[in-house]
Amino acid sequence: MVPSLPRYLATVSLLSFLALVSSAASWDTLQPGSSLAIEAYQSDILQSTDGNFSCGFYRIYDNAFTFSVWYSEAANKTIVWSANRDRPVHSRRSVLTLLKDGNMVLTDYDDTIVWQADGDNHLKNVQHAQLLDTGNLVIKNTSGSIVWQSFDSPTDTILPTQRITAATELVPTTQSRAPGNYIFRFSDLSVLSLIYDVPDVSDIYWPNPDNSVYDNNRSRYNSTRLGSLGNNGILASSDFADGILLKASDAAVPGIKRRLTLDPDGNLRMYSMSDPDRVWSVSMVAISQPCTIHGLCGENGICHYSPTPTCSCPPGYVMTNPGNWTEGCMATFELSCHDQEPVQFVKLPHTDFWGSDQKRVLGISFEACRDSCIIDCSCKGFQYQQGTGSCYPKALLFNGKSCATANVRTIYLKLPARLNVSDTPIPQTNVLDPAPPRLYCDQMSRGVRHPFPDVQETDDGESKWIYFFSFIVAIAVVEVSFIAFAWFFVFRKELRPSEMWAAEEGYKVMTSHFRRYSYKELAKATREFRVELGRGRSGAVYKGVLEDERPVAVKKLKNVSRGKEEFQAELGIIGRINHMNLARIWGFCSEGSHRLLVCEYVENRSLASILFNDQKTIVLDWKQRFNIALGVAKGLAYLHHECLEWVIHCDVKPENILLDTDFEPKITDFGLAKLLNRAGSSQNMTQVRGTVGYIAPEWVSGLPITAKVDVYSYGVLVLELLSGARFSELAVGSDAEVYSMLRKLVTVLADKVEGQEESWVGEFVDQELSGQFNYFQARTVLKLAVSCLQEDRNKRPTMESVVQTLLSSDEASN
Ligand SMILES: *[C@@H]1O[C@H](CO)[C@@H](O)[C@H](O)[C@H]1NC(C)=O
Ligand SMILES: *[C@@H]1O[C@H](CO)[C@@H](O)[C@H](O)[C@H]1NC(C)=O
Ligand SMILES: *[C@@H]1O[C@H](CO)[C@@H](O)[C@H](O)[C@H]1NC(C)=O
Ligand SMILES: *[C@@H]1O[C@H](CO)[C@@H](O)[C@H](O)[C@H]1NC(C)=O
Ligand SMILES: *[C@@H]1O[C@H](CO)[C@@H](O)[C@H](O)[C@H]1NC(C)=O
Ligand SMILES: *[C@@H]1O[C@H](CO)[C@@H](O)[C@H](O)[C@H]1NC(C)=O
Ligand SMILES: *[C@@H]1O[C@H](CO)[C@@H](O)[C@H](O)[C@H]1NC(C)=O
């Protein structure tokens, strides 16, 4: 049988589609118009023809991926290049596409462009993208010329045959994936250098800054700026003086795979991997004495060998962030300048803080040098050399190094005279013993029990429940149904269209504004914590205005048992969360015992204060209520399923739902369960396990806590949103009473939603609405709430399916 023409065409295009898919899966080229999908990250991989390199999506943690090139051979994938190192994409819907017009584009799941090969330019006449045997990902035009290559934009690694040019810059990949503080590039003198680069200082530490260029065997006048790593393990550069090259210890041994990487510790290393063992070993290192790497111990820190490289703080200083030397040490004192406070100088022999000299004076006496530091407020100390009489007052103390060798330097530290330094303990730790990365999901400890009374029926609870339900039944059934029915026809067009979902913005993962604030700054922003917005178990919230005039809510957390470092690591995760239904966290402060969060200020205050306000100054209409139910569901779905680290809220309740001027809900306090103390004694558990009336039964039964606890609390919240009544207030007292009352209500509702009768819906819905609601939607929402309140958490829907159900009910009623 001859197929009809359209069917024939459809078959052909299907075949060519299949061909494209299979070529994407196993070949080294990507054709224009085709793409690599994140869902198939294990199979949608480009491979160089010799199989040594692969290119595709690489999982960095749970839900986050980079688009990268790696050595396929190594026992563990060794990333050599990434398109989006600092801005990972989601595990869903992210895609890399070679567009028909030529550019290669990486999009996140909301279609935001995260990276494009050629910026905003348009590559012309593109033939395909290809992963070469060298590990170079290239785009070729129809005449076979390379029009873009990954070798031109390296991340932290140079491969054999890759050129080091004037534009090349390597920056290390740190564990937290924040950009590192070190750079490998040609300096302004065209000398291949390692540079320590932080806001306050930027200086070269390799080649040795104390030597002249010639003593370092570099040539200063060759401005060619060109270098390369050979397959033979030899690093050549235009600034290397005649015949001097950097060689791997196994240089010239054939068949070895190599890479040159700037590691997070600021050292440049060449690595070799030979075939049999498939493990990388260091075959060349730029700096053999780690203490000569600048910034290793942070500001004010001192590096010394005892016998391994170790950091310590000078007298009068303590570690800024225990566990992370990058942040160095901070002074325990404040030297006020105007009062002419008497100072003392503490002598640290064999110690130097390199750079940050205010000036350099030769041939003066020790006393003159000291006096010049005393009168200068910004002087932190000075270095003085007997004999030459050279004096270097320091504006900042960076790159501290202590070494009991011949080249003696002595630093004199300026401290207030009142400070007794003989008894200050000096913290020190091995610097090359980094803390493990702290990027894991919230894992609630299993089997934690709380003294929650056994669920039992009490007469008291019973009577209150009967009161509650008969109260609703007492409303005139017929009238309500009639109004509801009429409303359904008259007002349904005004309902929020489901297209909103598609048009919705605000799904950006990374934040540009997230930062750390000092306590002083926040005290100033809140005018010494004058205006209190509210107070909860996690602490009080104050209104403030930042310097850039952004209004913020500043939350003073109490009961934070987490160490400073852990606190910051957790915040690093929740600070990235950004969704229109989640109150944004702009920053934090962690100083001494202070732990503060700086959050988005939301205008209309909480859902609880509007819903349960006796004055009823604001009555939410049906559209607004439905939209709140939907928005909260979207926010929770995002926390549970979409963001980089899954987050369980653990305390969903109307107090934690803020409403903006358009009554768009924003969930607040997410991530707090991770910050507050939740381990340890059962007393502490009450702080974290949620709020009476909203807590799921698994908190009692000791089952592991999953996202389904939030689904349960959402169920309660939605019932309250519809009825306008606070359940936990209907049964005064114990958790058990509230719980048993709620179970009865759910049982009755479960019965009703399955039945044919309709009038009960009108009885349940808040009377403040005077029957102005969408019957169909209300029924759907109630049915949903009942399923969220299932005792067996496996029977509860996920927040994602809740969103879907609400959206389709919205659509159906339009
Ligand atoms: C690729 O790997 C094979 C086997 O490990 C090796 O023989 C070959 O030389 C490698 N090719 C390159 C270009 O390194
Ligand atoms: C590969 O990674 C695993 C887990 O991260 C580690 O235990 C193992 O030592 C690594 N293997 C090599 C050869 O580096
Ligand atoms: C391909 O690129 C090369 C180098 O940029 C250029 O000379 C050539 O004209 C291009 N070919 C086409 C067909 O655009
Ligand atoms: C240490 O602190 C620096 C600067 O704040 C940060 O970039 C880095 O990620 C931290 N390292 C660890 C292991 O937390
Ligand atoms: C410079 O090269 C000479 C001769 O190879 C060598 O002795 C000297 O140690 C080198 N200097 C440096 C700083 O590497
Ligand atoms: C500069 O370096 C390049 C590349 O190594 C070399 O070809 C050239 O001769 C050098 N120029 C001078 C003036 O040394
Ligand atoms: C400083 O502290 C040490 C040890 O606690 C003590 O012996 C000494 O007397 C103190 N000096 C002054 C001036 O207070």
JSON list of N, CA and C in Angstrom, two decimals, residues 488-538:
[
{"chain": "A", "resi": 488, "resn": "PHE", "atom": "N", "xyz": [-21.70, 31.77, 39.70]},
{"chain": "A", "resi": 488, "resn": "PHE", "atom": "CA", "xyz": [-20.93, 30.92, 38.81]},
{"chain": "A", "resi": 488, "resn": "PHE", "atom": "C", "xyz": [-21.08, 31.38, 37.36]},
{"chain": "A", "resi": 489, "resn": "PHE", "atom": "N", "xyz": [-22.31, 31.81, 37.00]},
{"chain": "A", "resi": 489, "resn": "PHE", "atom": "CA", "xyz": [-22.51, 32.25, 35.62]},
{"chain": "A", "resi": 489, "resn": "PHE", "atom": "C", "xyz": [-22.09, 33.68, 35.39]},
{"chain": "A", "resi": 490, "resn": "VAL", "atom": "N", "xyz": [-22.34, 34.51, 36.37]},
{"chain": "A", "resi": 490, "resn": "VAL", "atom": "CA", "xyz": [-22.11, 35.93, 36.18]},
{"chain": "A", "resi": 490, "resn": "VAL", "atom": "C", "xyz": [-20.63, 36.29, 36.25]},
{"chain": "A", "resi": 491, "resn": "PHE", "atom": "N", "xyz": [-19.95, 35.71, 37.20]},
{"chain": "A", "resi": 491, "resn": "PHE", "atom": "CA", "xyz": [-18.60, 36.21, 37.48]},
{"chain": "A", "resi": 491, "resn": "PHE", "atom": "C", "xyz": [-17.46, 35.33, 36.98]},
{"chain": "A", "resi": 492, "resn": "ARG", "atom": "N", "xyz": [-17.80, 34.20, 36.41]},
{"chain": "A", "resi": 492, "resn": "ARG", "atom": "CA", "xyz": [-16.73, 33.25, 36.17]},
{"chain": "A", "resi": 492, "resn": "ARG", "atom": "C", "xyz": [-15.67, 33.78, 35.21]},
{"chain": "A", "resi": 493, "resn": "LYS", "atom": "N", "xyz": [-16.04, 34.67, 34.30]},
{"chain": "A", "resi": 493, "resn": "LYS", "atom": "CA", "xyz": [-15.06, 35.16, 33.34]},
{"chain": "A", "resi": 493, "resn": "LYS", "atom": "C", "xyz": [-13.92, 35.93, 34.00]},
{"chain": "A", "resi": 494, "resn": "GLU", "atom": "N", "xyz": [-14.23, 36.47, 35.19]},
{"chain": "A", "resi": 494, "resn": "GLU", "atom": "CA", "xyz": [-13.21, 37.28, 35.84]},
{"chain": "A", "resi": 494, "resn": "GLU", "atom": "C", "xyz": [-12.13, 36.47, 36.52]},
{"chain": "A", "resi": 495, "resn": "LEU", "atom": "N", "xyz": [-12.34, 35.18, 36.56]},
{"chain": "A", "resi": 495, "resn": "LEU", "atom": "CA", "xyz": [-11.37, 34.37, 37.30]},
{"chain": "A", "resi": 495, "resn": "LEU", "atom": "C", "xyz": [-10.00, 34.46, 36.66]},
{"chain": "A", "resi": 496, "resn": "ARG", "atom": "N", "xyz": [-9.06, 34.24, 37.49]},
{"chain": "A", "resi": 496, "resn": "ARG", "atom": "CA", "xyz": [-7.68, 34.34, 37.07]},
{"chain": "A", "resi": 496, "resn": "ARG", "atom": "C", "xyz": [-7.38, 33.28, 36.01]},
{"chain": "A", "resi": 497, "resn": "PRO", "atom": "N", "xyz": [-6.97, 33.69, 34.84]},
{"chain": "A", "resi": 497, "resn": "PRO", "atom": "CA", "xyz": [-6.72, 32.71, 33.79]},
{"chain": "A", "resi": 497, "resn": "PRO", "atom": "C", "xyz": [-5.50, 31.85, 34.09]},
{"chain": "A", "resi": 498, "resn": "SER", "atom": "N", "xyz": [-5.56, 30.62, 33.65]},
{"chain": "A", "resi": 498, "resn": "SER", "atom": "CA", "xyz": [-4.45, 29.73, 33.98]},
{"chain": "A", "resi": 498, "resn": "SER", "atom": "C", "xyz": [-3.20, 30.06, 33.17]},
{"chain": "A", "resi": 499, "resn": "GLU", "atom": "N", "xyz": [-3.35, 30.93, 32.18]},
{"chain": "A", "resi": 499, "resn": "GLU", "atom": "CA", "xyz": [-2.15, 31.35, 31.43]},
{"chain": "A", "resi": 499, "resn": "GLU", "atom": "C", "xyz": [-1.13, 32.02, 32.36]},
{"chain": "A", "resi": 500, "resn": "MET", "atom": "N", "xyz": [-1.64, 32.48, 33.48]},
{"chain": "A", "resi": 500, "resn": "MET", "atom": "CA", "xyz": [-0.73, 33.11, 34.44]},
{"chain": "A", "resi": 500, "resn": "MET", "atom": "C", "xyz": [0.47, 32.23, 34.75]},
{"chain": "A", "resi": 501, "resn": "TRP", "atom": "N", "xyz": [0.19, 30.95, 34.80]},
{"chain": "A", "resi": 501, "resn": "TRP", "atom": "CA", "xyz": [1.24, 29.99, 35.13]},
{"chain": "A", "resi": 501, "resn": "TRP", "atom": "C", "xyz": [2.38, 30.09, 34.15]},
{"chain": "A", "resi": 502, "resn": "ALA", "atom": "N", "xyz": [1.99, 30.16, 32.89]},
{"chain": "A", "resi": 502, "resn": "ALA", "atom": "CA", "xyz": [3.01, 30.19, 31.84]},
{"chain": "A", "resi": 502, "resn": "ALA", "atom": "C", "xyz": [3.75, 31.52, 31.84]},
{"chain": "A", "resi": 503, "resn": "ALA", "atom": "N", "xyz": [2.97, 32.58, 32.08]},
{"chain": "A", "resi": 503, "resn": "ALA", "atom": "CA", "xyz": [3.57, 33.91, 31.98]},
{"chain": "A", "resi": 503, "resn": "ALA", "atom": "C", "xyz": [4.36, 34.28, 33.23]},
{"chain": "A", "resi": 504, "resn": "GLU", "atom": "N", "xyz": [4.19, 33.46, 34.25]},
{"chain": "A", "resi": 504, "resn": "GLU", "atom": "CA", "xyz": [4.78, 33.81, 35.53]},
{"chain": "A", "resi": 504, "resn": "GLU", "atom": "C", "xyz": [6.30, 33.93, 35.46]},
{"chain": "A", "resi": 505, "resn": "GLU", "atom": "N", "xyz": [6.80, 34.91, 36.13]},
{"chain": "A", "resi": 505, "resn": "GLU", "atom": "CA", "xyz": [8.24, 35.07, 36.13]},
{"chain": "A", "resi": 505, "resn": "GLU", "atom": "C", "xyz": [8.77, 34.87, 37.54]},
{"chain": "A", "resi": 506, "resn": "GLY", "atom": "N", "xyz": [10.04, 34.96, 37.69]},
{"chain": "A", "resi": 506, "resn": "GLY", "atom": "CA", "xyz": [10.58, 34.93, 39.03]},
{"chain": "A", "resi": 506, "resn": "GLY", "atom": "C", "xyz": [11.18, 33.59, 39.42]},
{"chain": "A", "resi": 507, "resn": "TYR", "atom": "N", "xyz": [11.48, 32.76, 38.47]},
{"chain": "A", "resi": 507, "resn": "TYR", "atom": "CA", "xyz": [12.07, 31.48, 38.79]},
{"chain": "A", "resi": 507, "resn": "TYR", "atom": "C", "xyz": [13.58, 31.50, 38.63]},
{"chain": "A", "resi": 508, "resn": "LYS", "atom": "N", "xyz": [14.22, 32.53, 39.07]},
{"chain": "A", "resi": 508, "resn": "LYS", "atom": "CA", "xyz": [15.66, 32.57, 38.90]},
{"chain": "A", "resi": 508, "resn": "LYS", "atom": "C", "xyz": [16.35, 31.92, 40.09]},
{"chain": "A", "resi": 509, "resn": "VAL", "atom": "N", "xyz": [17.33, 31.14, 39.83]},
{"chain": "A", "resi": 509, "resn": "VAL", "atom": "CA", "xyz": [17.95, 30.38, 40.89]},
{"chain": "A", "resi": 509, "resn": "VAL", "atom": "C", "xyz": [18.97, 31.21, 41.65]},
{"chain": "A", "resi": 510, "resn": "MET", "atom": "N", "xyz": [19.84, 31.85, 40.91]},
{"chain": "A", "resi": 510, "resn": "MET", "atom": "CA", "xyz": [20.92, 32.57, 41.54]},
{"chain": "A", "resi": 510, "resn": "MET", "atom": "C", "xyz": [20.45, 33.96, 41.90]},
{"chain": "A", "resi": 511, "resn": "THR", "atom": "N", "xyz": [21.04, 34.52, 42.90]},
{"chain": "A", "resi": 511, "resn": "THR", "atom": "CA", "xyz": [20.64, 35.85, 43.28]},
{"chain": "A", "resi": 511, "resn": "THR", "atom": "C", "xyz": [21.84, 36.75, 43.13]},
{"chain": "A", "resi": 512, "resn": "SER", "atom": "N", "xyz": [21.56, 37.95, 42.74]},
{"chain": "A", "resi": 512, "resn": "SER", "atom": "CA", "xyz": [22.67, 38.88, 42.64]},
{"chain": "A", "resi": 512, "resn": "SER", "atom": "C", "xyz": [22.73, 39.75, 43.89]},
{"chain": "A", "resi": 513, "resn": "HIS", "atom": "N", "xyz": [21.60, 39.84, 44.61]},
{"chain": "A", "resi": 513, "resn": "HIS", "atom": "CA", "xyz": [21.56, 40.77, 45.73]},
{"chain": "A", "resi": 513, "resn": "HIS", "atom": "C", "xyz": [21.91, 40.14, 47.06]},
{"chain": "A", "resi": 514, "resn": "PHE", "atom": "N", "xyz": [21.90, 38.83, 47.14]},
{"chain": "A", "resi": 514, "resn": "PHE", "atom": "CA", "xyz": [22.09, 38.17, 48.41]},
{"chain": "A", "resi": 514, "resn": "PHE", "atom": "C", "xyz": [23.44, 38.54, 49.01]},
{"chain": "A", "resi": 515, "resn": "ARG", "atom": "N", "xyz": [23.43, 39.06, 50.22]},
{"chain": "A", "resi": 515, "resn": "ARG", "atom": "CA", "xyz": [24.70, 39.43, 50.80]},
{"chain": "A", "resi": 515, "resn": "ARG", "atom": "C", "xyz": [24.65, 39.38, 52.32]},
{"chain": "A", "resi": 516, "resn": "ARG", "atom": "N", "xyz": [25.82, 39.60, 52.89]},
{"chain": "A", "resi": 516, "resn": "ARG", "atom": "CA", "xyz": [25.95, 39.59, 54.33]},
{"chain": "A", "resi": 516, "resn": "ARG", "atom": "C", "xyz": [25.92, 41.01, 54.84]},
{"chain": "A", "resi": 517, "resn": "TYR", "atom": "N", "xyz": [25.21, 41.24, 55.95]},
{"chain": "A", "resi": 517, "resn": "TYR", "atom": "CA", "xyz": [25.14, 42.57, 56.53]},
{"chain": "A", "resi": 517, "resn": "TYR", "atom": "C", "xyz": [25.81, 42.57, 57.89]},
{"chain": "A", "resi": 518, "resn": "SER", "atom": "N", "xyz": [26.32, 43.71, 58.30]},
{"chain": "A", "resi": 518, "resn": "SER", "atom": "CA", "xyz": [26.86, 43.79, 59.65]},
{"chain": "A", "resi": 518, "resn": "SER", "atom": "C", "xyz": [25.72, 44.16, 60.58]},
{"chain": "A", "resi": 519, "resn": "TYR", "atom": "N", "xyz": [25.91, 43.85, 61.85]},
{"chain": "A", "resi": 519, "resn": "TYR", "atom": "CA", "xyz": [24.87, 44.14, 62.84]},
{"chain": "A", "resi": 519, "resn": "TYR", "atom": "C", "xyz": [24.59, 45.64, 62.88]},
{"chain": "A", "resi": 520, "resn": "LYS", "atom": "N", "xyz": [25.66, 46.40, 62.75]},
{"chain": "A", "resi": 520, "resn": "LYS", "atom": "CA", "xyz": [25.55, 47.86, 62.75]},
{"chain": "A", "resi": 520, "resn": "LYS", "atom": "C", "xyz": [24.62, 48.34, 61.64]},
{"chain": "A", "resi": 521, "resn": "GLU", "atom": "N", "xyz": [24.87, 47.80, 60.45]},
{"chain": "A", "resi": 521, "resn": "GLU", "atom": "CA", "xyz": [24.06, 48.19, 59.29]},
{"chain": "A", "resi": 521, "resn": "GLU", "atom": "C", "xyz": [22.58, 47.93, 59.55]},
{"chain": "A", "resi": 522, "resn": "LEU", "atom": "N", "xyz": [22.30, 46.76, 60.15]},
{"chain": "A", "resi": 522, "resn": "LEU", "atom": "CA", "xyz": [20.90, 46.38, 60.35]},
{"chain": "A", "resi": 522, "resn": "LEU", "atom": "C", "xyz": [20.29, 47.18, 61.49]},
{"chain": "A", "resi": 523, "resn": "ALA", "atom": "N", "xyz": [21.11, 47.50, 62.49]},
{"chain": "A", "resi": 523, "resn": "ALA", "atom": "CA", "xyz": [20.60, 48.33, 63.58]},
{"chain": "A", "resi": 523, "resn": "ALA", "atom": "C", "xyz": [20.22, 49.69, 63.02]},
{"chain": "A", "resi": 524, "resn": "LYS", "atom": "N", "xyz": [21.04, 50.17, 62.09]},
{"chain": "A", "resi": 524, "resn": "LYS", "atom": "CA", "xyz": [20.76, 51.46, 61.48]},
{"chain": "A", "resi": 524, "resn": "LYS", "atom": "C", "xyz": [19.52, 51.38, 60.59]},
{"chain": "A", "resi": 525, "resn": "ALA", "atom": "N", "xyz": [19.43, 50.30, 59.79]},
{"chain": "A", "resi": 525, "resn": "ALA", "atom": "CA", "xyz": [18.30, 50.14, 58.87]},
{"chain": "A", "resi": 525, "resn": "ALA", "atom": "C", "xyz": [16.98, 50.07, 59.63]},
{"chain": "A", "resi": 526, "resn": "THR", "atom": "N", "xyz": [17.00, 49.47, 60.82]},
{"chain": "A", "resi": 526, "resn": "THR", "atom": "CA", "xyz": [15.75, 49.32, 61.57]},
{"chain": "A", "resi": 526, "resn": "THR", "atom": "C", "xyz": [15.61, 50.39, 62.63]},
{"chain": "A", "resi": 527, "resn": "ARG", "atom": "N", "xyz": [16.45, 51.40, 62.59]},
{"chain": "A", "resi": 527, "resn": "ARG", "atom": "CA", "xyz": [16.51, 52.45, 63.61]},
{"chain": "A", "resi": 527, "resn": "ARG", "atom": "C", "xyz": [16.49, 51.82, 65.01]},
{"chain": "A", "resi": 528, "resn": "GLU", "atom": "N", "xyz": [17.54, 51.03, 65.26]},
{"chain": "A", "resi": 528, "resn": "GLU", "atom": "CA", "xyz": [17.69, 50.34, 66.55]},
{"chain": "A", "resi": 528, "resn": "GLU", "atom": "C", "xyz": [16.49, 49.44, 66.86]},
{"chain": "A", "resi": 529, "resn": "PHE", "atom": "N", "xyz": [15.99, 48.75, 65.84]},
{"chain": "A", "resi": 529, "resn": "PHE", "atom": "CA", "xyz": [14.91, 47.78, 66.01]},
{"chain": "A", "resi": 529, "resn": "PHE", "atom": "C", "xyz": [13.67, 48.41, 66.65]},
{"chain": "A", "resi": 530, "resn": "ARG", "atom": "N", "xyz": [13.26, 49.53, 66.08]},
{"chain": "A", "resi": 530, "resn": "ARG", "atom": "CA", "xyz": [12.18, 50.30, 66.67]},
{"chain": "A", "resi": 530, "resn": "ARG", "atom": "C", "xyz": [10.81, 49.73, 66.32]},
{"chain": "A", "resi": 531, "resn": "VAL", "atom": "N", "xyz": [10.55, 49.48, 65.04]},
{"chain": "A", "resi": 531, "resn": "VAL", "atom": "CA", "xyz": [9.21, 49.08, 64.63]},
{"chain": "A", "resi": 531, "resn": "VAL", "atom": "C", "xyz": [9.11, 47.55, 64.54]},
{"chain": "A", "resi": 532, "resn": "GLU", "atom": "N", "xyz": [8.40, 46.98, 65.49]},
{"chain": "A", "resi": 532, "resn": "GLU", "atom": "CA", "xyz": [8.26, 45.53, 65.49]},
{"chain": "A", "resi": 532, "resn": "GLU", "atom": "C", "xyz": [7.04, 45.16, 64.66]},
{"chain": "A", "resi": 533, "resn": "LEU", "atom": "N", "xyz": [7.26, 44.27, 63.69]},
{"chain": "A", "resi": 533, "resn": "LEU", "atom": "CA", "xyz": [6.15, 43.87, 62.82]},
{"chain": "A", "resi": 533, "resn": "LEU", "atom": "C", "xyz": [5.43, 42.66, 63.39]},
{"chain": "A", "resi": 534, "resn": "GLY", "atom": "N", "xyz": [6.13, 41.86, 64.15]},
{"chain": "A", "resi": 534, "resn": "GLY", "atom": "CA", "xyz": [5.51, 40.65, 64.66]},
{"chain": "A", "resi": 534, "resn": "GLY", "atom": "C", "xyz": [6.52, 39.87, 65.46]},
{"chain": "A", "resi": 535, "resn": "ARG", "atom": "N", "xyz": [6.05, 38.81, 66.08]},
{"chain": "A", "resi": 535, "resn": "ARG", "atom": "CA", "xyz": [6.93, 38.03, 66.93]},
{"chain": "A", "resi": 535, "resn": "ARG", "atom": "C", "xyz": [6.45, 36.60, 66.87]},
{"chain": "A", "resi": 536, "resn": "GLY", "atom": "N", "xyz": [7.34, 35.70, 66.58]},
{"chain": "A", "resi": 536, "resn": "GLY", "atom": "CA", "xyz": [6.97, 34.29, 66.51]},
{"chain": "A", "resi": 536, "resn": "GLY", "atom": "C", "xyz": [7.94, 33.47, 67.31]},
{"chain": "A", "resi": 537, "resn": "ARG", "atom": "N", "xyz": [7.82, 32.17, 67.19]},
{"chain": "A", "resi": 537, "resn": "ARG", "atom": "CA", "xyz": [8.71, 31.33, 67.97]},
{"chain": "A", "resi": 537, "resn": "ARG", "atom": "C", "xyz": [10.15, 31.45, 67.49]},
{"chain": "A", "resi": 538, "resn": "SER", "atom": "N", "xyz": [10.32, 31.78, 66.20]},
{"chain": "A", "resi": 538, "resn": "SER", "atom": "CA", "xyz": [11.69, 31.86, 65.70]},
{"chain": "A", "resi": 538, "resn": "SER", "atom": "C", "xyz": [12.33, 33.20, 66.03]}
]
